[in-house]
mmCIF file with all atom_site columns, C-alpha atoms in Angstrom:
data_model
loop_
_atom_site.group_PDB
_atom_site.id
_atom_site.type_symbol
_atom_site.label_atom_id
_atom_site.label_alt_id
_atom_site.label_comp_id
_atom_site.label_asym_id
_atom_site.label_entity_id
_atom_site.label_seq_id
_atom_site.pdbx_PDB_ins_code
_atom_site.Cartn_x
_atom_site.Cartn_y
_atom_site.Cartn_z
_atom_site.occupancy
_atom_site.B_iso_or_equiv
_atom_site.pdbx_formal_charge
_atom_site.auth_seq_id
_atom_site.auth_comp_id
_atom_site.auth_asym_id
_atom_site.auth_atom_id
_atom_site.pdbx_PDB_model_num
ATOM 1   C CA . MET U 1 1   ? 6.941   18.055  -21.412 1.00 68.00 ? 1   MET U CA 1
ATOM 2   C CA . HIS U 1 2   ? 4.684   20.850  -20.169 1.00 80.00 ? 2   HIS U CA 1
ATOM 3   C CA . PHE U 1 3   ? 1.699   21.404  -17.923 1.00 85.00 ? 3   PHE U CA 1
ATOM 4   C CA . ASP U 1 4   ? -1.515  21.481  -19.963 1.00 86.00 ? 4   ASP U CA 1
ATOM 5   C CA . PHE U 1 5   ? -4.093  23.645  -18.181 1.00 88.00 ? 5   PHE U CA 1
ATOM 6   C CA . HIS U 1 6   ? -6.854  22.427  -20.495 1.00 89.00 ? 6   HIS U CA 1
ATOM 7   C CA . VAL U 1 7   ? -6.192  18.787  -19.542 1.00 89.00 ? 7   VAL U CA 1
ATOM 8   C CA . ALA U 1 8   ? -5.961  19.763  -15.863 1.00 87.00 ? 8   ALA U CA 1
ATOM 9   C CA . TRP U 1 9   ? -9.322  21.538  -15.968 1.00 91.00 ? 9   TRP U CA 1
ATOM 10  C CA . ASP U 1 10  ? -11.057 18.748  -17.885 1.00 91.00 ? 10  ASP U CA 1
ATOM 11  C CA . SER U 1 11  ? -9.684  16.094  -15.547 1.00 92.00 ? 11  SER U CA 1
ATOM 12  C CA . LEU U 1 12  ? -10.498 18.008  -12.362 1.00 93.00 ? 12  LEU U CA 1
ATOM 13  C CA . PRO U 1 13  ? -13.925 16.355  -11.759 1.00 94.00 ? 13  PRO U CA 1
ATOM 14  C CA . LYS U 1 14  ? -12.354 12.899  -11.987 1.00 95.00 ? 14  LYS U CA 1
ATOM 15  C CA . LEU U 1 15  ? -9.513  13.924  -9.669  1.00 95.00 ? 15  LEU U CA 1
ATOM 16  C CA . LEU U 1 16  ? -11.941 15.424  -7.152  1.00 95.00 ? 16  LEU U CA 1
ATOM 17  C CA . ALA U 1 17  ? -13.987 12.222  -7.241  1.00 96.00 ? 17  ALA U CA 1
ATOM 18  C CA . GLY U 1 18  ? -10.759 10.356  -6.502  1.00 95.00 ? 18  GLY U CA 1
ATOM 19  C CA . THR U 1 19  ? -10.095 12.777  -3.641  1.00 96.00 ? 19  THR U CA 1
ATOM 20  C CA . ALA U 1 20  ? -13.525 11.972  -2.202  1.00 96.00 ? 20  ALA U CA 1
ATOM 21  C CA . THR U 1 21  ? -12.660 8.261   -2.340  1.00 96.00 ? 21  THR U CA 1
ATOM 22  C CA . THR U 1 22  ? -9.386  9.020   -0.563  1.00 95.00 ? 22  THR U CA 1
ATOM 23  C CA . PHE U 1 23  ? -11.306 10.595  2.336   1.00 96.00 ? 23  PHE U CA 1
ATOM 24  C CA . ILE U 1 24  ? -13.936 7.824   2.348   1.00 96.00 ? 24  ILE U CA 1
ATOM 25  C CA . VAL U 1 25  ? -11.074 5.371   2.855   1.00 96.00 ? 25  VAL U CA 1
ATOM 26  C CA . LEU U 1 26  ? -9.000  7.550   5.184   1.00 96.00 ? 26  LEU U CA 1
ATOM 27  C CA . LEU U 1 27  ? -11.451 8.749   7.840   1.00 96.00 ? 27  LEU U CA 1
ATOM 28  C CA . PRO U 1 28  ? -12.934 5.384   8.928   1.00 96.00 ? 28  PRO U CA 1
ATOM 29  C CA . ALA U 1 29  ? -9.436  3.844   8.865   1.00 97.00 ? 29  ALA U CA 1
ATOM 30  C CA . LEU U 1 30  ? -8.137  6.573   11.179  1.00 96.00 ? 30  LEU U CA 1
ATOM 31  C CA . ALA U 1 31  ? -11.044 6.172   13.609  1.00 96.00 ? 31  ALA U CA 1
ATOM 32  C CA . LEU U 1 32  ? -10.820 2.358   13.650  1.00 97.00 ? 32  LEU U CA 1
ATOM 33  C CA . GLY U 1 33  ? -7.043  2.445   13.965  1.00 96.00 ? 33  GLY U CA 1
ATOM 34  C CA . LEU U 1 34  ? -7.237  4.748   16.966  1.00 95.00 ? 34  LEU U CA 1
ATOM 35  C CA . LEU U 1 35  ? -9.868  2.555   18.638  1.00 96.00 ? 35  LEU U CA 1
ATOM 36  C CA . ILE U 1 36  ? -7.594  -0.466  18.229  1.00 96.00 ? 36  ILE U CA 1
ATOM 37  C CA . ALA U 1 37  ? -4.430  1.390   19.247  1.00 96.00 ? 37  ALA U CA 1
ATOM 38  C CA . LEU U 1 38  ? -5.695  2.669   22.599  1.00 95.00 ? 38  LEU U CA 1
ATOM 39  C CA . PRO U 1 39  ? -6.255  -0.704  24.336  1.00 95.00 ? 39  PRO U CA 1
ATOM 40  C CA . VAL U 1 40  ? -3.059  -2.045  22.750  1.00 96.00 ? 40  VAL U CA 1
ATOM 41  C CA . ALA U 1 41  ? -1.076  0.886   24.164  1.00 95.00 ? 41  ALA U CA 1
ATOM 42  C CA . LEU U 1 42  ? -2.645  0.478   27.613  1.00 93.00 ? 42  LEU U CA 1
ATOM 43  C CA . ALA U 1 43  ? -1.879  -3.256  27.573  1.00 94.00 ? 43  ALA U CA 1
ATOM 44  C CA . ARG U 1 44  ? 1.749   -2.421  26.776  1.00 91.00 ? 44  ARG U CA 1
ATOM 45  C CA . PHE U 1 45  ? 2.057   -0.817  30.226  1.00 85.00 ? 45  PHE U CA 1
ATOM 46  C CA . ARG U 1 46  ? 0.538   -3.716  32.160  1.00 83.00 ? 46  ARG U CA 1
ATOM 47  C CA . PRO U 1 47  ? 2.908   -6.337  33.572  1.00 81.00 ? 47  PRO U CA 1
ATOM 48  C CA . GLY U 1 48  ? 2.545   -9.891  32.370  1.00 86.00 ? 48  GLY U CA 1
ATOM 49  C CA . PRO U 1 49  ? 1.890   -11.590 29.031  1.00 90.00 ? 49  PRO U CA 1
ATOM 50  C CA . ARG U 1 50  ? -0.417  -8.819  27.806  1.00 91.00 ? 50  ARG U CA 1
ATOM 51  C CA . ALA U 1 51  ? 2.533   -6.448  27.525  1.00 92.00 ? 51  ALA U CA 1
ATOM 52  C CA . GLY U 1 52  ? 4.415   -8.972  25.399  1.00 93.00 ? 52  GLY U CA 1
ATOM 53  C CA . ILE U 1 53  ? 1.409   -9.579  23.138  1.00 95.00 ? 53  ILE U CA 1
ATOM 54  C CA . ALA U 1 54  ? 0.877   -5.837  22.725  1.00 95.00 ? 54  ALA U CA 1
ATOM 55  C CA . GLY U 1 55  ? 4.562   -5.372  21.917  1.00 94.00 ? 55  GLY U CA 1
ATOM 56  C CA . ALA U 1 56  ? 4.425   -8.128  19.301  1.00 95.00 ? 56  ALA U CA 1
ATOM 57  C CA . TYR U 1 57  ? 1.286   -6.565  17.777  1.00 96.00 ? 57  TYR U CA 1
ATOM 58  C CA . ILE U 1 58  ? 2.974   -3.170  17.516  1.00 95.00 ? 58  ILE U CA 1
ATOM 59  C CA . SER U 1 59  ? 6.143   -4.652  16.041  1.00 95.00 ? 59  SER U CA 1
ATOM 60  C CA . PHE U 1 60  ? 4.243   -6.696  13.452  1.00 95.00 ? 60  PHE U CA 1
ATOM 61  C CA . PHE U 1 61  ? 1.955   -3.995  12.109  1.00 95.00 ? 61  PHE U CA 1
ATOM 62  C CA . ARG U 1 62  ? 4.697   -1.368  12.096  1.00 94.00 ? 62  ARG U CA 1
ATOM 63  C CA . GLY U 1 63  ? 6.861   -3.716  10.074  1.00 93.00 ? 63  GLY U CA 1
ATOM 64  C CA . VAL U 1 64  ? 4.404   -4.975  7.441   1.00 92.00 ? 64  VAL U CA 1
ATOM 65  C CA . PRO U 1 65  ? 3.938   -2.597  4.461   1.00 92.00 ? 65  PRO U CA 1
ATOM 66  C CA . SER U 1 66  ? 0.356   -1.436  4.089   1.00 92.00 ? 66  SER U CA 1
ATOM 67  C CA . LEU U 1 67  ? 0.282   -2.596  0.453   1.00 92.00 ? 67  LEU U CA 1
ATOM 68  C CA . VAL U 1 68  ? 1.202   -6.162  1.456   1.00 93.00 ? 68  VAL U CA 1
ATOM 69  C CA . LEU U 1 69  ? -1.429  -6.097  4.197   1.00 94.00 ? 69  LEU U CA 1
ATOM 70  C CA . LEU U 1 70  ? -4.089  -4.915  1.750   1.00 95.00 ? 70  LEU U CA 1
ATOM 71  C CA . TYR U 1 71  ? -3.231  -7.741  -0.643  1.00 94.00 ? 71  TYR U CA 1
ATOM 72  C CA . LEU U 1 72  ? -3.365  -10.290 2.179   1.00 94.00 ? 72  LEU U CA 1
ATOM 73  C CA . ILE U 1 73  ? -6.789  -9.105  3.335   1.00 94.00 ? 73  ILE U CA 1
ATOM 74  C CA . TYR U 1 74  ? -8.364  -8.552  -0.087  1.00 93.00 ? 74  TYR U CA 1
ATOM 75  C CA . SER U 1 75  ? -6.915  -11.544 -1.948  1.00 91.00 ? 75  SER U CA 1
ATOM 76  C CA . GLY U 1 76  ? -5.678  -13.836 0.820   1.00 91.00 ? 76  GLY U CA 1
ATOM 77  C CA . LEU U 1 77  ? -8.533  -14.075 3.317   1.00 90.00 ? 77  LEU U CA 1
ATOM 78  C CA . PRO U 1 78  ? -11.151 -15.174 0.724   1.00 88.00 ? 78  PRO U CA 1
ATOM 79  C CA . GLN U 1 79  ? -9.016  -18.284 0.139   1.00 89.00 ? 79  GLN U CA 1
ATOM 80  C CA . PHE U 1 80  ? -10.142 -19.599 3.540   1.00 89.00 ? 80  PHE U CA 1
ATOM 81  C CA . SER U 1 81  ? -13.473 -21.393 3.604   1.00 89.00 ? 81  SER U CA 1
ATOM 82  C CA . ILE U 1 82  ? -14.402 -19.750 6.914   1.00 89.00 ? 82  ILE U CA 1
ATOM 83  C CA . VAL U 1 83  ? -14.444 -16.464 5.009   1.00 88.00 ? 83  VAL U CA 1
ATOM 84  C CA . ARG U 1 84  ? -15.558 -17.618 1.565   1.00 87.00 ? 84  ARG U CA 1
ATOM 85  C CA . ASP U 1 85  ? -18.458 -19.782 2.767   1.00 88.00 ? 85  ASP U CA 1
ATOM 86  C CA . THR U 1 86  ? -19.804 -17.655 5.616   1.00 89.00 ? 86  THR U CA 1
ATOM 87  C CA . PHE U 1 87  ? -21.267 -14.200 6.179   1.00 88.00 ? 87  PHE U CA 1
ATOM 88  C CA . LEU U 1 88  ? -17.701 -12.870 6.268   1.00 89.00 ? 88  LEU U CA 1
ATOM 89  C CA . TRP U 1 89  ? -17.632 -13.062 2.468   1.00 90.00 ? 89  TRP U CA 1
ATOM 90  C CA . SER U 1 90  ? -20.124 -10.183 2.270   1.00 88.00 ? 90  SER U CA 1
ATOM 91  C CA . LEU U 1 91  ? -17.605 -8.087  4.211   1.00 89.00 ? 91  LEU U CA 1
ATOM 92  C CA . PHE U 1 92  ? -14.298 -9.095  2.658   1.00 90.00 ? 92  PHE U CA 1
ATOM 93  C CA . SER U 1 93  ? -15.626 -9.038  -0.901  1.00 90.00 ? 93  SER U CA 1
ATOM 94  C CA . ASN U 1 94  ? -16.080 -5.287  -0.401  1.00 94.00 ? 94  ASN U CA 1
ATOM 95  C CA . ALA U 1 95  ? -12.911 -3.382  -1.336  1.00 95.00 ? 95  ALA U CA 1
ATOM 96  C CA . TYR U 1 96  ? -13.777 -0.524  1.025   1.00 96.00 ? 96  TYR U CA 1
ATOM 97  C CA . VAL U 1 97  ? -14.015 -2.858  4.029   1.00 95.00 ? 97  VAL U CA 1
ATOM 98  C CA . CYS U 1 98  ? -10.661 -4.393  3.134   1.00 95.00 ? 98  CYS U CA 1
ATOM 99  C CA . ALA U 1 99  ? -9.098  -0.961  2.714   1.00 96.00 ? 99  ALA U CA 1
ATOM 100 C CA . TRP U 1 100 ? -10.485 0.265   6.041   1.00 96.00 ? 100 TRP U CA 1
ATOM 101 C CA . LEU U 1 101 ? -9.251  -2.816  7.882   1.00 96.00 ? 101 LEU U CA 1
ATOM 102 C CA . GLY U 1 102 ? -5.821  -2.931  6.250   1.00 95.00 ? 102 GLY U CA 1
ATOM 103 C CA . LEU U 1 103 ? -5.027  0.741   6.757   1.00 96.00 ? 103 LEU U CA 1
ATOM 104 C CA . ALA U 1 104 ? -6.529  0.715   10.262  1.00 97.00 ? 104 ALA U CA 1
ATOM 105 C CA . LEU U 1 105 ? -4.282  -2.159  11.340  1.00 96.00 ? 105 LEU U CA 1
ATOM 106 C CA . THR U 1 106 ? -1.202  -0.397  9.985   1.00 95.00 ? 106 THR U CA 1
ATOM 107 C CA . HIS U 1 107 ? -2.260  2.869   11.603  1.00 96.00 ? 107 HIS U CA 1
ATOM 108 C CA . SER U 1 108 ? -2.984  1.166   14.925  1.00 96.00 ? 108 SER U CA 1
ATOM 109 C CA . GLY U 1 109 ? 0.550   -0.212  15.140  1.00 95.00 ? 109 GLY U CA 1
ATOM 110 C CA . PHE U 1 110 ? 2.101   3.216   14.777  1.00 95.00 ? 110 PHE U CA 1
ATOM 111 C CA . MET U 1 111 ? -0.524  4.945   16.919  1.00 96.00 ? 111 MET U CA 1
ATOM 112 C CA . ALA U 1 112 ? -0.108  2.454   19.763  1.00 95.00 ? 112 ALA U CA 1
ATOM 113 C CA . GLU U 1 113 ? 3.606   3.250   19.860  1.00 94.00 ? 113 GLU U CA 1
ATOM 114 C CA . ILE U 1 114 ? 2.874   6.988   19.762  1.00 95.00 ? 114 ILE U CA 1
ATOM 115 C CA . ILE U 1 115 ? 0.345   6.692   22.606  1.00 94.00 ? 115 ILE U CA 1
ATOM 116 C CA . CYS U 1 116 ? 2.838   4.649   24.631  1.00 93.00 ? 116 CYS U CA 1
ATOM 117 C CA . GLY U 1 117 ? 5.349   7.463   24.243  1.00 92.00 ? 117 GLY U CA 1
ATOM 118 C CA . GLY U 1 118 ? 2.792   10.029  25.391  1.00 92.00 ? 118 GLY U CA 1
ATOM 119 C CA . LEU U 1 119 ? 1.792   7.993   28.435  1.00 91.00 ? 119 LEU U CA 1
ATOM 120 C CA . ALA U 1 120 ? 5.435   7.425   29.364  1.00 90.00 ? 120 ALA U CA 1
ATOM 121 C CA . ALA U 1 121 ? 6.062   11.189  29.233  1.00 90.00 ? 121 ALA U CA 1
ATOM 122 C CA . ILE U 1 122 ? 3.528   11.944  31.997  1.00 89.00 ? 122 ILE U CA 1
ATOM 123 C CA . PRO U 1 123 ? 5.414   12.806  35.206  1.00 89.00 ? 123 PRO U CA 1
ATOM 124 C CA . ALA U 1 124 ? 4.980   10.100  37.848  1.00 87.00 ? 124 ALA U CA 1
ATOM 125 C CA . GLY U 1 125 ? 4.402   12.753  40.501  1.00 89.00 ? 125 GLY U CA 1
ATOM 126 C CA . THR U 1 126 ? 1.325   14.016  38.690  1.00 88.00 ? 126 THR U CA 1
ATOM 127 C CA . ILE U 1 127 ? -0.251  10.564  38.731  1.00 87.00 ? 127 ILE U CA 1
ATOM 128 C CA . GLU U 1 128 ? 0.670   10.085  42.416  1.00 88.00 ? 128 GLU U CA 1
ATOM 129 C CA . ALA U 1 129 ? -0.919  13.429  43.283  1.00 90.00 ? 129 ALA U CA 1
ATOM 130 C CA . ALA U 1 130 ? -4.128  12.409  41.507  1.00 87.00 ? 130 ALA U CA 1
ATOM 131 C CA . GLY U 1 131 ? -4.226  9.215   43.550  1.00 86.00 ? 131 GLY U CA 1
ATOM 132 C CA . VAL U 1 132 ? -3.720  11.154  46.774  1.00 87.00 ? 132 VAL U CA 1
ATOM 133 C CA . LEU U 1 133 ? -6.657  13.376  45.839  1.00 85.00 ? 133 LEU U CA 1
ATOM 134 C CA . GLY U 1 134 ? -8.855  10.285  45.715  1.00 86.00 ? 134 GLY U CA 1
ATOM 135 C CA . LEU U 1 135 ? -9.310  9.834   41.957  1.00 87.00 ? 135 LEU U CA 1
ATOM 136 C CA . THR U 1 136 ? -10.057 6.281   40.864  1.00 89.00 ? 136 THR U CA 1
ATOM 137 C CA . PRO U 1 137 ? -7.803  4.552   38.295  1.00 87.00 ? 137 PRO U CA 1
ATOM 138 C CA . MET U 1 138 ? -10.434 5.118   35.591  1.00 89.00 ? 138 MET U CA 1
ATOM 139 C CA . GLN U 1 139 ? -10.731 8.798   36.482  1.00 89.00 ? 139 GLN U CA 1
ATOM 140 C CA . ILE U 1 140 ? -6.949  9.137   36.408  1.00 89.00 ? 140 ILE U CA 1
ATOM 141 C CA . LEU U 1 141 ? -6.882  7.465   32.996  1.00 88.00 ? 141 LEU U CA 1
ATOM 142 C CA . PHE U 1 142 ? -9.619  9.496   31.304  1.00 88.00 ? 142 PHE U CA 1
ATOM 143 C CA . ARG U 1 143 ? -9.258  12.823  33.129  1.00 88.00 ? 143 ARG U CA 1
ATOM 144 C CA . LEU U 1 144 ? -5.496  12.969  33.473  1.00 89.00 ? 144 LEU U CA 1
ATOM 145 C CA . LYS U 1 145 ? -3.424  10.459  31.545  1.00 90.00 ? 145 LYS U CA 1
ATOM 146 C CA . LEU U 1 146 ? -5.171  10.519  28.172  1.00 89.00 ? 146 LEU U CA 1
ATOM 147 C CA . PRO U 1 147 ? -5.629  14.336  27.998  1.00 88.00 ? 147 PRO U CA 1
ATOM 148 C CA . MET U 1 148 ? -1.985  14.897  28.937  1.00 88.00 ? 148 MET U CA 1
ATOM 149 C CA . ALA U 1 149 ? -0.773  12.210  26.539  1.00 89.00 ? 149 ALA U CA 1
ATOM 150 C CA . ALA U 1 150 ? -2.840  13.811  23.750  1.00 87.00 ? 150 ALA U CA 1
ATOM 151 C CA . ARG U 1 151 ? -0.931  17.051  24.215  1.00 86.00 ? 151 ARG U CA 1
ATOM 152 C CA . PHE U 1 152 ? 2.423   15.284  24.248  1.00 88.00 ? 152 PHE U CA 1
ATOM 153 C CA . VAL U 1 153 ? 1.790   13.212  21.105  1.00 90.00 ? 153 VAL U CA 1
ATOM 154 C CA . LEU U 1 154 ? 0.116   15.851  18.967  1.00 88.00 ? 154 LEU U CA 1
ATOM 155 C CA . LYS U 1 155 ? 3.098   16.515  16.698  1.00 87.00 ? 155 LYS U CA 1
ATOM 156 C CA . ALA U 1 156 ? 3.859   12.822  16.292  1.00 90.00 ? 156 ALA U CA 1
ATOM 157 C CA . TYR U 1 157 ? 0.196   12.182  15.464  1.00 92.00 ? 157 TYR U CA 1
ATOM 158 C CA . GLN U 1 158 ? 0.288   14.971  12.902  1.00 92.00 ? 158 GLN U CA 1
ATOM 159 C CA . ASN U 1 159 ? 3.201   13.293  11.118  1.00 92.00 ? 159 ASN U CA 1
ATOM 160 C CA . GLU U 1 160 ? 1.471   9.905   11.213  1.00 93.00 ? 160 GLU U CA 1
ATOM 161 C CA . LEU U 1 161 ? -1.740  11.402  9.829   1.00 94.00 ? 161 LEU U CA 1
ATOM 162 C CA . LEU U 1 162 ? 0.082   13.069  6.941   1.00 92.00 ? 162 LEU U CA 1
ATOM 163 C CA . ILE U 1 163 ? 1.780   9.765   6.132   1.00 92.00 ? 163 ILE U CA 1
ATOM 164 C CA . MET U 1 164 ? -1.608  8.025   6.221   1.00 94.00 ? 164 MET U CA 1
ATOM 165 C CA . VAL U 1 165 ? -3.057  10.516  3.727   1.00 93.00 ? 165 VAL U CA 1
ATOM 166 C CA . LYS U 1 166 ? -0.384  9.553   1.233   1.00 89.00 ? 166 LYS U CA 1
ATOM 167 C CA . SER U 1 167 ? -0.576  5.849   2.130   1.00 91.00 ? 167 SER U CA 1
ATOM 168 C CA . THR U 1 168 ? -4.147  5.731   0.854   1.00 92.00 ? 168 THR U CA 1
ATOM 169 C CA . SER U 1 169 ? -2.702  5.600   -2.664  1.00 91.00 ? 169 SER U CA 1
ATOM 170 C CA . ALA U 1 170 ? -2.070  1.885   -1.993  1.00 92.00 ? 170 ALA U CA 1
ATOM 171 C CA . VAL U 1 171 ? -5.818  1.161   -2.183  1.00 94.00 ? 171 VAL U CA 1
ATOM 172 C CA . SER U 1 172 ? -5.692  1.446   -5.961  1.00 92.00 ? 172 SER U CA 1
ATOM 173 C CA . ALA U 1 173 ? -4.149  -2.044  -5.838  1.00 91.00 ? 173 ALA U CA 1
ATOM 174 C CA . ILE U 1 174 ? -7.495  -3.439  -4.643  1.00 92.00 ? 174 ILE U CA 1
ATOM 175 C CA . THR U 1 175 ? -9.625  -1.741  -7.331  1.00 90.00 ? 175 THR U CA 1
ATOM 176 C CA . LEU U 1 176 ? -10.511 1.504   -5.523  1.00 94.00 ? 176 LEU U CA 1
ATOM 177 C CA . VAL U 1 177 ? -10.068 4.663   -7.578  1.00 93.00 ? 177 VAL U CA 1
ATOM 178 C CA . ASP U 1 178 ? -8.495  7.123   -5.168  1.00 94.00 ? 178 ASP U CA 1
ATOM 179 C CA . LEU U 1 179 ? -6.763  10.363  -6.129  1.00 94.00 ? 179 LEU U CA 1
ATOM 180 C CA . THR U 1 180 ? -3.583  8.685   -7.390  1.00 93.00 ? 180 THR U CA 1
ATOM 181 C CA . ALA U 1 181 ? -5.540  6.071   -9.356  1.00 93.00 ? 181 ALA U CA 1
ATOM 182 C CA . ALA U 1 182 ? -7.705  8.814   -10.872 1.00 94.00 ? 182 ALA U CA 1
ATOM 183 C CA . ALA U 1 183 ? -4.570  10.641  -12.043 1.00 94.00 ? 183 ALA U CA 1
ATOM 184 C CA . ASN U 1 184 ? -3.292  7.427   -13.642 1.00 92.00 ? 184 ASN U CA 1
ATOM 185 C CA . THR U 1 185 ? -6.677  6.971   -15.361 1.00 93.00 ? 185 THR U CA 1
ATOM 186 C CA . VAL U 1 186 ? -6.407  10.455  -16.868 1.00 93.00 ? 186 VAL U CA 1
ATOM 187 C CA . PHE U 1 187 ? -2.894  9.599   -18.062 1.00 90.00 ? 187 PHE U CA 1
ATOM 188 C CA . ASP U 1 188 ? -4.230  6.438   -19.724 1.00 89.00 ? 188 ASP U CA 1
ATOM 189 C CA . TYR U 1 189 ? -6.619  8.325   -21.999 1.00 88.00 ? 189 TYR U CA 1
ATOM 190 C CA . THR U 1 190 ? -4.675  11.574  -22.514 1.00 87.00 ? 190 THR U CA 1
ATOM 191 C CA . TYR U 1 191 ? -1.167  10.068  -22.798 1.00 88.00 ? 191 TYR U CA 1
ATOM 192 C CA . ASP U 1 192 ? -0.024  13.011  -20.701 1.00 87.00 ? 192 ASP U CA 1
ATOM 193 C CA . PRO U 1 193 ? 1.650   11.699  -17.512 1.00 85.00 ? 193 PRO U CA 1
ATOM 194 C CA . PHE U 1 194 ? 2.822   15.110  -16.335 1.00 90.00 ? 194 PHE U CA 1
ATOM 195 C CA . THR U 1 195 ? -0.366  17.176  -16.038 1.00 93.00 ? 195 THR U CA 1
ATOM 196 C CA . PRO U 1 196 ? -2.642  14.800  -14.072 1.00 92.00 ? 196 PRO U CA 1
ATOM 197 C CA . LEU U 1 197 ? 0.134   13.727  -11.700 1.00 92.00 ? 197 LEU U CA 1
ATOM 198 C CA . VAL U 1 198 ? 1.172   17.315  -10.993 1.00 93.00 ? 198 VAL U CA 1
ATOM 199 C CA . THR U 1 199 ? -2.483  18.239  -10.449 1.00 95.00 ? 199 THR U CA 1
ATOM 200 C CA . ALA U 1 200 ? -2.897  15.302  -8.064  1.00 94.00 ? 200 ALA U CA 1
ATOM 201 C CA . ALA U 1 201 ? 0.279   16.347  -6.244  1.00 94.00 ? 201 ALA U CA 1
ATOM 202 C CA . ALA U 1 202 ? -1.146  19.866  -5.874  1.00 95.00 ? 202 ALA U CA 1
ATOM 203 C CA . ILE U 1 203 ? -4.348  18.458  -4.360  1.00 95.00 ? 203 ILE U CA 1
ATOM 204 C CA . TYR U 1 204 ? -2.322  16.327  -1.933  1.00 95.00 ? 204 TYR U CA 1
ATOM 205 C CA . TRP U 1 205 ? -0.306  19.435  -1.048  1.00 95.00 ? 205 TRP U CA 1
ATOM 206 C CA . CYS U 1 206 ? -3.484  21.384  -0.273  1.00 95.00 ? 206 CYS U CA 1
ATOM 207 C CA . ILE U 1 207 ? -4.847  18.545  1.888   1.00 95.00 ? 207 ILE U CA 1
ATOM 208 C CA . THR U 1 208 ? -1.663  18.060  3.898   1.00 93.00 ? 208 THR U CA 1
ATOM 209 C CA . ASN U 1 209 ? -1.123  21.768  4.462   1.00 94.00 ? 209 ASN U CA 1
ATOM 210 C CA . ALA U 1 210 ? -4.727  22.284  5.539   1.00 95.00 ? 210 ALA U CA 1
ATOM 211 C CA . MET U 1 211 ? -4.185  19.508  8.080   1.00 93.00 ? 211 MET U CA 1
ATOM 212 C CA . ARG U 1 212 ? -0.886  21.037  9.172   1.00 92.00 ? 212 ARG U CA 1
ATOM 213 C CA . LEU U 1 213 ? -2.545  24.408  9.808   1.00 93.00 ? 213 LEU U CA 1
ATOM 214 C CA . GLY U 1 214 ? -5.369  22.683  11.677  1.00 93.00 ? 214 GLY U CA 1
ATOM 215 C CA . PHE U 1 215 ? -2.901  20.883  13.925  1.00 90.00 ? 215 PHE U CA 1
ATOM 216 C CA . ALA U 1 216 ? -1.006  24.119  14.547  1.00 89.00 ? 216 ALA U CA 1
ATOM 217 C CA . ALA U 1 217 ? -4.241  25.761  15.719  1.00 90.00 ? 217 ALA U CA 1
ATOM 218 C CA . LEU U 1 218 ? -5.048  22.753  17.915  1.00 86.00 ? 218 LEU U CA 1
ATOM 219 C CA . ASP U 1 219 ? -1.551  22.809  19.401  1.00 82.00 ? 219 ASP U CA 1
ATOM 220 C CA . ARG U 1 220 ? -1.951  26.479  20.298  1.00 84.00 ? 220 ARG U CA 1
ATOM 221 C CA . ALA U 1 221 ? -5.305  25.743  21.930  1.00 83.00 ? 221 ALA U CA 1
ATOM 222 C CA . LEU U 1 222 ? -4.003  22.817  23.975  1.00 74.00 ? 222 LEU U CA 1
ATOM 223 C CA . ASN U 1 223 ? -0.900  24.693  25.100  1.00 72.00 ? 223 ASN U CA 1
ATOM 224 C CA . ARG U 1 224 ? -2.446  28.129  25.619  1.00 72.00 ? 224 ARG U CA 1
ATOM 225 C CA . HIS U 1 225 ? -1.813  27.925  29.363  1.00 68.00 ? 225 HIS U CA 1
ATOM 226 C CA . LEU U 1 226 ? 1.941   27.442  28.927  1.00 62.00 ? 226 LEU U CA 1
ATOM 227 C CA . ALA U 1 227 ? 4.255   30.438  29.136  1.00 52.00 ? 227 ALA U CA 1
ATOM 228 C CA . PRO U 1 228 ? 6.132   31.161  25.894  1.00 53.00 ? 228 PRO U CA 1
ATOM 229 C CA . ALA U 1 229 ? 9.728   29.983  25.871  1.00 47.00 ? 229 ALA U CA 1
#
């Protein structure tokens, strides 16, 4: 078994096309997941039944594997007539929509927990001081709580994002040809499992390390006012 540079070069366009699909799936799922996670995390801090519902939501979507969720959305929902016989069919018959929704729900469960941790880390005295200064609850939320929480959760969000990049490989189960599926396609017609998979792994490595360096730069920018330890 050896790495065949000729096969790697010939298969590169297909692998890059798969990489593009990976990002087409990943970016909307991240944005949608974050939009869902924020109100869930805020509800977790409110007394009453909303906190319990938010907690159950977080527990469920953190516990269900993304592959199972994708199967349920792509193959399970069309079994219901309310989906199959209505305008919803035009949405859920699209593999991209199913991938975005499935990954976004999984991501939102983890992100809601991460945001909760960031909000809990804000010193109570800081919030009390903002109230004394006359800031409204909405101003405290958007000008104080969320910016401070963003700084606290940055490293946890980085880890979640890197996991999400690799989780996109599950979308091959619902007919999308992402980077991993493209590597398997090359294997099917070259009978060389080593070269395309190693090449795909190298592309994943480049993506994750580019993100890691980007987060390191962002962390330095957000914490530039802090004295070095």
